[in-house]
């Protein structure tokens, strides 16, 4: 005994991993000693020479398991050579007091005899077995406390709810339990025998598998629910509005405008439970989603930011249905996947929450690596849900990929190559959230713009959850995919001039008689407007200008839907006393003009001419409010006026423009170019935002988010009441 203590003291002086010798006292709970001992790592990172010495005395995993099992089964004496393993064995009263501590993962008390198996790692840190095995399953191969790289890993056995009741012992393969302590060992692949390499591995981030093909299979049981809904009408509505309904017969027009208006169908609600539910009891017939969240956990996210991000992710997890799948990528100086695409069943939610809550902030900001791994998850998945998207959040400049002084158009080429590849015409959008005053709004906007996603500016910390809620409110309501609009001339002398479609790809044939627009996904009740310019020849009676049709895929029914063509005709009387412009066409002209002026004002601001930028915005405001739709009290025009005024205020001086003006303008441009809601400014409650393309599903998810973050259910803001009770556009006369 004296010889063993002498060896232990010498090892302590050398910072070696040693075993505390077995004492003659019993355990603290009065049970007899079983001849076990526990590895105690004195220093988290030993010196290279010490680590090498320790490595030379370490047996293989198979030898460690065999010795431990023998000691547990027959009370055999422990070997005379100290052998650190990951055996979770008990200490006597003279040993460690780790049982009075809390689990570093779930932050609850650890004490033997409470029905939870405990695991003590080779570095001496102890955790609940189900916590650490879930952590390992998420891809971690090092201690969550000291970050020491483990030589052996616990692999996941039965879930806590699956454990036998009573005092029955668990004896899985290669596993054993003593008084509430449980160890199931799995040797690490390609274990390093060099002490120096092991020392370096402790300083590196956890590594991910080379191929992300371990996504959880889809829930095929939802097919029956889909089949039962074959009778539901889920069709996109097409309406057209000519700029004028009458044109004199002897007149010709060169830039006559026709508005094409699309509106997606309502989300279908069921009375009975469905596997496509949202996680809170609301059952809807909707397409399940594959969602990948790429989250910035760099050092600047420490404190309240990270806490609120975890809360926002908790909201996302709780509102995904059992057929939806989620994967989380965390990035700082490097990036790692917390867990593969996993269905959000009850157990899936619990494990996902556990993984997200274990996040810590440190290091730099490597946006490119996070985006690369997020794209890798999408591209290498074995199964595919109908809807797929990436959510990316960052609060800082990319310190690894793009120089912060690269100019106005920095970052676009580098990031474009990292976007997920598309399958056919279906693009995977990356919805990007710039957080705070220090993020790189130009680069983040370029990521969203090139992927077909939106860019949101989160100015205050408390708005993270609401911003996420608005985004997933749309993603969880997709009712049409790959929507393609076709436009064809009906008169031999009617030719197309241009198609104004914002960021949506559009084409006009060489003969100017055919055109098309690629719209992509539509959320429930979402509306899209496009302006087509045509020439009108002379004629009498009535002139047929063009016809509009569309084709898309119903993601739930997995069927292609071809909508009947809608024709556009105008009357050709001999004389027209008064030509009344269409309010619908005029308001969309105002929207597109406002977006163009925003881009021009930003260009002036980047050149340092803030006075000219403010002047451009002021002129646009006067033009909009003096137009026919502005004079009629149109709500979109009022919203545009308020938004342009806010941009003027944020361009008052260079400091304010750098802090928030640039991001605010870019978020507005993203919203108007895609005709999709984005979060910007202080919150999601501003009038300009509420009126800008929010759908009922988004508003409902926002209210749900606000209900969760307040002690009582909030009263809807006046703007929200308007969004719910007033249509987004005037009804056709």
XYZ file of C-alpha atoms in Angstrom, residues 15-16 40-47 148:
11
model
C 0.949 15.784 -13.814
C 0.260 12.202 -14.824
C -8.181 11.108 -11.781
C -6.584 13.521 -14.179
C -4.744 16.146 -12.179
C -3.967 18.495 -15.052
C -6.341 18.886 -18.052
C -3.422 19.132 -20.470
C -0.273 17.261 -19.454
C 3.145 18.003 -20.837
C -9.445 16.438 -23.141
